[in-house]
CSV table of C-alpha atoms in Angstrom, one decimal:
chain,number,residue,atom,x,y,z
A,5,LYS,CA,-18.7,4.5,-7.5
A,6,ALA,CA,-17.6,5.6,-4.1
A,7,GLY,CA,-14.1,4.8,-3.0
A,8,VAL,CA,-12.8,3.3,0.2
A,9,THR,CA,-13.8,5.3,3.2
A,10,GLN,CA,-12.1,5.3,6.6
A,11,THR,CA,-13.3,6.8,9.8
A,12,PRO,CA,-12.3,8.7,11.8
A,13,ARG,CA,-9.6,10.5,9.7
A,14,TYR,CA,-7.7,11.7,12.8
A,15,LEU,CA,-7.5,10.4,16.3
A,16,ILE,CA,-5.5,11.3,19.4
A,17,LYS,CA,-5.2,8.8,22.2
A,18,THR,CA,-3.0,8.3,25.2
A,19,ARG,CA,-0.8,5.4,26.1
A,20,GLY,CA,-2.6,2.4,27.4
A,21,GLN,CA,-5.9,3.2,25.8
A,22,GLN,CA,-7.5,1.2,23.0
A,23,VAL,CA,-8.8,2.4,19.7
A,24,THR,CA,-11.1,1.1,16.9
A,25,LEU,CA,-10.8,2.2,13.3
A,26,SER,CA,-13.3,1.6,10.6
A,27,CYS,CA,-13.1,0.9,6.9
A,28,SER,CA,-15.9,0.7,4.3
A,29,PRO,CA,-14.7,-1.0,1.1
A,30,ILE,CA,-15.7,-0.2,-2.4
A,31,SER,CA,-19.2,-1.6,-3.1
A,32,GLY,CA,-18.9,-5.2,-4.2
A,33,HIS,CA,-15.4,-5.7,-2.8
A,34,ARG,CA,-15.1,-8.5,-0.4
A,35,SER,CA,-11.5,-8.2,0.8
A,36,VAL,CA,-10.2,-5.6,3.1
A,37,SER,CA,-6.5,-5.4,4.1
A,38,TRP,CA,-5.0,-3.1,6.7
A,39,TYR,CA,-1.6,-1.5,6.7
A,40,GLN,CA,0.4,0.7,9.0
A,41,GLN,CA,2.4,3.5,7.5
A,42,THR,CA,5.2,5.2,9.4
A,43,PRO,CA,8.2,7.3,8.1
A,44,GLY,CA,10.7,4.8,9.5
A,45,GLN,CA,9.1,1.5,8.4
A,46,GLY,CA,7.1,2.5,5.4
A,47,LEU,CA,3.9,0.5,4.6
A,48,GLN,CA,3.6,-2.7,6.6
A,49,PHE,CA,0.9,-5.3,6.2
A,50,LEU,CA,-1.2,-6.0,9.2
A,51,PHE,CA,-3.9,-8.4,8.1
A,52,GLU,CA,-6.4,-9.2,5.4
A,53,TYR,CA,-10.0,-10.2,5.8
A,54,PHE,CA,-12.2,-11.9,3.1
A,55,SER,CA,-15.8,-13.0,3.7
A,56,GLU,CA,-15.5,-12.3,7.4
A,57,THR,CA,-12.4,-14.5,7.8
A,58,GLN,CA,-8.9,-13.5,8.4
A,59,ARG,CA,-7.0,-14.8,5.5
A,60,ASN,CA,-3.5,-13.5,6.0
A,61,LYS,CA,-1.6,-11.8,8.9
A,62,GLY,CA,1.5,-9.8,9.1
A,63,ASN,CA,4.1,-9.6,11.9
A,64,PHE,CA,2.4,-7.5,14.4
A,65,PRO,CA,1.7,-8.2,18.1
A,66,GLY,CA,-1.6,-9.6,19.3
A,67,ARG,CA,-2.6,-6.1,20.4
A,68,PHE,CA,-3.6,-5.5,16.8
A,69,SER,CA,-6.8,-7.3,15.8
A,70,GLY,CA,-9.5,-6.9,13.3
A,71,ARG,CA,-12.8,-8.2,12.1
A,72,GLN,CA,-15.0,-8.0,9.1
A,73,PHE,CA,-18.8,-7.9,9.0
A,74,SER,CA,-21.2,-9.5,6.6
A,75,ASN,CA,-21.4,-6.2,4.6
A,76,SER,CA,-17.6,-6.4,4.1
A,77,ARG,CA,-17.0,-3.4,6.3
A,78,SER,CA,-14.0,-3.9,8.6
A,79,GLU,CA,-12.8,-2.7,11.9
A,80,MET,CA,-9.3,-2.7,13.3
A,81,ASN,CA,-8.6,-2.6,17.0
A,82,VAL,CA,-5.4,-1.7,18.8
A,83,SER,CA,-5.4,-2.4,22.6
A,84,THR,CA,-2.9,-1.0,25.2
A,85,LEU,CA,-1.6,1.7,22.9
A,86,GLU,CA,2.1,2.5,22.8
A,87,LEU,CA,3.8,5.6,21.5
A,88,GLY,CA,5.2,3.6,18.6
A,89,ASP,CA,1.7,2.9,17.4
A,90,SER,CA,1.4,6.5,16.1
A,91,ALA,CA,1.0,6.1,12.4
A,92,LEU,CA,-1.2,6.4,9.4
A,93,TYR,CA,-3.4,3.3,9.2
A,94,LEU,CA,-4.6,2.5,5.7
A,95,CYS,CA,-7.1,0.0,4.6
A,96,ALA,CA,-7.4,-1.3,1.0
A,97,SER,CA,-10.2,-3.2,-0.6
A,98,SER,CA,-10.1,-5.8,-3.4
A,99,LEU,CA,-12.8,-7.5,-5.4
A,100,GLY,CA,-11.4,-10.9,-4.2
A,101,THR,CA,-8.5,-11.9,-2.1
A,102,VAL,CA,-5.3,-10.0,-2.7
A,103,SER,CA,-3.7,-13.0,-4.3
A,104,TYR,CA,-5.6,-12.3,-7.5
A,105,ASN,CA,-6.9,-8.7,-7.4
A,106,GLU,CA,-5.5,-5.2,-7.4
A,107,GLN,CA,-6.3,-3.3,-4.2
A,108,PHE,CA,-7.6,0.3,-3.7
A,109,PHE,CA,-6.6,2.3,-0.7
A,110,GLY,CA,-8.6,4.6,1.5
A,111,PRO,CA,-7.3,8.0,2.7
A,112,GLY,CA,-6.2,6.5,6.0
A,113,THR,CA,-6.7,7.3,9.7
A,114,ARG,CA,-3.9,9.3,11.3
A,115,LEU,CA,-3.5,8.0,14.9
A,116,THR,CA,-1.4,9.9,17.4
A,117,VAL,CA,-0.6,8.3,20.7
A,118,LEU,CA,0.6,10.7,23.4
B,6,GLY,CA,12.3,-12.5,5.1
B,7,GLU,CA,10.8,-11.0,1.9
B,8,ASN,CA,11.7,-7.4,1.2
B,9,VAL,CA,11.6,-4.8,-1.6
B,10,GLU,CA,14.4,-2.3,-2.0
B,11,GLN,CA,13.5,1.0,-3.8
B,12,HIS,CA,15.9,3.6,-5.1
B,13,PRO,CA,16.3,6.5,-5.1
B,14,SER,CA,14.6,7.8,-2.0
B,15,THR,CA,14.3,11.3,-3.4
B,16,LEU,CA,14.4,12.4,-7.0
B,17,SER,CA,14.3,15.9,-8.5
B,18,VAL,CA,13.8,16.5,-12.2
B,19,GLN,CA,13.0,19.4,-14.4
B,20,GLU,CA,9.6,19.6,-15.9
B,21,GLY,CA,9.5,17.7,-19.2
B,22,ASP,CA,12.4,15.4,-18.3
B,23,SER,CA,12.0,11.7,-17.5
B,24,ALA,CA,12.1,10.0,-14.1
B,25,VAL,CA,13.1,6.5,-13.3
B,26,ILE,CA,12.5,4.7,-10.1
B,27,LYS,CA,13.9,1.2,-9.5
B,28,CYS,CA,12.9,-1.7,-7.2
B,29,THR,CA,14.4,-5.0,-6.4
B,30,TYR,CA,12.5,-7.8,-4.8
B,31,SER,CA,13.7,-10.9,-2.9
B,32,ASP,CA,10.9,-13.5,-3.2
B,33,SER,CA,11.3,-15.2,-6.6
B,34,ALA,CA,7.7,-16.5,-6.3
B,35,SER,CA,6.3,-12.9,-6.5
B,36,ASN,CA,4.0,-12.6,-9.4
B,37,TYR,CA,2.4,-9.2,-9.3
B,38,PHE,CA,4.0,-5.7,-9.1
B,39,PRO,CA,1.9,-2.6,-8.6
B,40,TRP,CA,3.1,1.0,-8.4
B,41,TYR,CA,1.3,3.5,-6.2
B,42,LYS,CA,1.4,7.3,-6.1
B,43,GLN,CA,0.7,8.9,-2.8
B,44,GLU,CA,-0.1,12.6,-2.5
B,45,LEU,CA,-0.1,14.6,0.7
B,46,GLY,CA,-3.0,13.6,3.0
B,47,LYS,CA,-4.2,10.9,0.7
B,48,GLY,CA,-3.9,7.1,0.5
B,49,PRO,CA,-1.7,5.4,-2.2
B,50,GLN,CA,-3.3,5.3,-5.6
B,51,LEU,CA,-2.6,2.6,-8.1
B,52,ILE,CA,-1.1,4.0,-11.2
B,53,ILE,CA,0.2,1.0,-13.1
B,54,ASP,CA,0.9,-2.6,-12.5
B,55,ILE,CA,2.6,-5.6,-14.2
B,56,ARG,CA,2.3,-9.3,-13.8
B,57,SER,CA,5.2,-11.7,-14.0
B,58,ASN,CA,4.3,-13.1,-17.4
B,59,VAL,CA,4.8,-9.6,-19.0
B,60,GLY,CA,8.1,-7.8,-19.5
B,61,GLU,CA,6.8,-4.3,-20.1
B,62,LYS,CA,3.6,-2.3,-19.8
B,63,LYS,CA,2.8,1.3,-20.9
B,64,ASP,CA,0.0,3.7,-20.1
B,65,GLN,CA,0.5,7.1,-21.7
B,66,ARG,CA,3.4,8.7,-20.0
B,67,ILE,CA,4.0,5.9,-17.5
B,68,ALA,CA,5.7,2.6,-18.2
B,69,VAL,CA,6.8,-0.3,-16.0
B,70,THR,CA,9.5,-2.9,-16.9
B,71,LEU,CA,10.1,-6.2,-15.2
B,72,ASN,CA,13.2,-8.3,-15.3
B,73,LYS,CA,12.3,-11.6,-13.5
B,74,THR,CA,15.7,-13.1,-13.8
B,75,ALA,CA,17.3,-10.2,-12.0
B,76,LYS,CA,14.2,-9.6,-9.8
B,77,HIS,CA,14.1,-5.9,-10.8
B,78,PHE,CA,11.3,-3.8,-11.9
B,79,SER,CA,11.2,-0.1,-12.7
B,80,LEU,CA,8.8,2.8,-13.2
B,81,HIS,CA,9.4,5.2,-16.0
B,82,ILE,CA,7.6,8.6,-16.2
B,83,THR,CA,8.2,10.6,-19.4
B,84,GLU,CA,7.5,14.3,-20.0
B,85,THR,CA,7.1,14.9,-16.3
B,86,GLN,CA,4.7,17.6,-15.0
B,87,PRO,CA,4.5,19.4,-11.7
B,88,GLU,CA,1.4,17.3,-10.8
B,89,ASP,CA,3.6,14.2,-10.9
B,90,SER,CA,5.2,15.4,-7.7
B,91,ALA,CA,4.4,12.9,-5.0
B,92,VAL,CA,5.7,9.9,-3.2
B,93,TYR,CA,5.8,6.7,-5.3
B,94,PHE,CA,5.8,3.2,-3.9
B,95,CYS,CA,6.6,-0.1,-5.6
B,96,ALA,CA,5.2,-3.3,-4.2
B,97,ALA,CA,5.5,-7.0,-4.8
B,98,LEU,CA,2.9,-9.6,-4.1
B,99,THR,CA,4.7,-12.3,-2.3
B,100,THR,CA,3.2,-15.8,-2.6
B,101,SER,CA,5.6,-17.7,-0.3
B,102,GLY,CA,3.4,-18.8,2.6
B,103,THR,CA,1.2,-15.7,3.4
B,104,TYR,CA,-0.1,-13.8,0.4
B,105,LYS,CA,0.8,-10.2,1.1
B,106,TYR,CA,2.2,-7.1,-0.5
B,107,ILE,CA,5.7,-6.0,0.4
B,108,PHE,CA,6.2,-2.3,-0.2
B,109,GLY,CA,9.3,-0.4,-1.1
B,110,THR,CA,10.3,2.5,1.1
B,111,GLY,CA,9.1,5.1,-1.3
B,112,THR,CA,10.6,7.7,-3.6
B,113,ARG,CA,9.7,11.4,-3.2
B,114,LEU,CA,9.6,12.8,-6.7
B,115,LYS,CA,9.8,16.6,-7.2
B,116,VAL,CA,9.2,18.0,-10.6
B,117,LEU,CA,10.6,21.5,-10.8
B,118,ALA,CA,8.8,23.9,-13.0
């Protein structure tokens, strides 16, 4: 069974640009969560999508948004990039919502903002 | 707000020795506590977890203990091997309001051959 896949793996952008990251969950999993990982802040929860609906949201500004498609694939968008958005963005998939199921992480997308 | 404290931040042990990593959580309503291992260039991988109705769980060389009263949980790795070297994260599933995982800040474990 294939694991969680994320594309692209590496991305370099400049301040003010926007970026879209993609995540394909494990087959059969319906929940996708997104996390930002930085050396200073560790792993921080961005949001969770389940059956195309945002179920939970972390404390990030509105520049961070996401969506989920009917095949459970998810995208995350960051608009008006700032230097502080440089991070490893991880997605994790669960069979159901995170409230009841363990989650499995992808390898992440390394975003560098110059 | 909810938080999880993790100690130590770095840990070096000799091969064959045991390693213990400790976490403390703040949300008393947390009911699920996973541990992840993250190797360089990879995403975190679930290695063991424990639910709030269990005090201890073991899987070969890895064990986790939970003290709900003190809001502490710990990861124990016995007979450490060089391939155990990685960053380990604890997490707590908080159920107050938004269901989400709160992660500890990570422990970099080095197993010296």
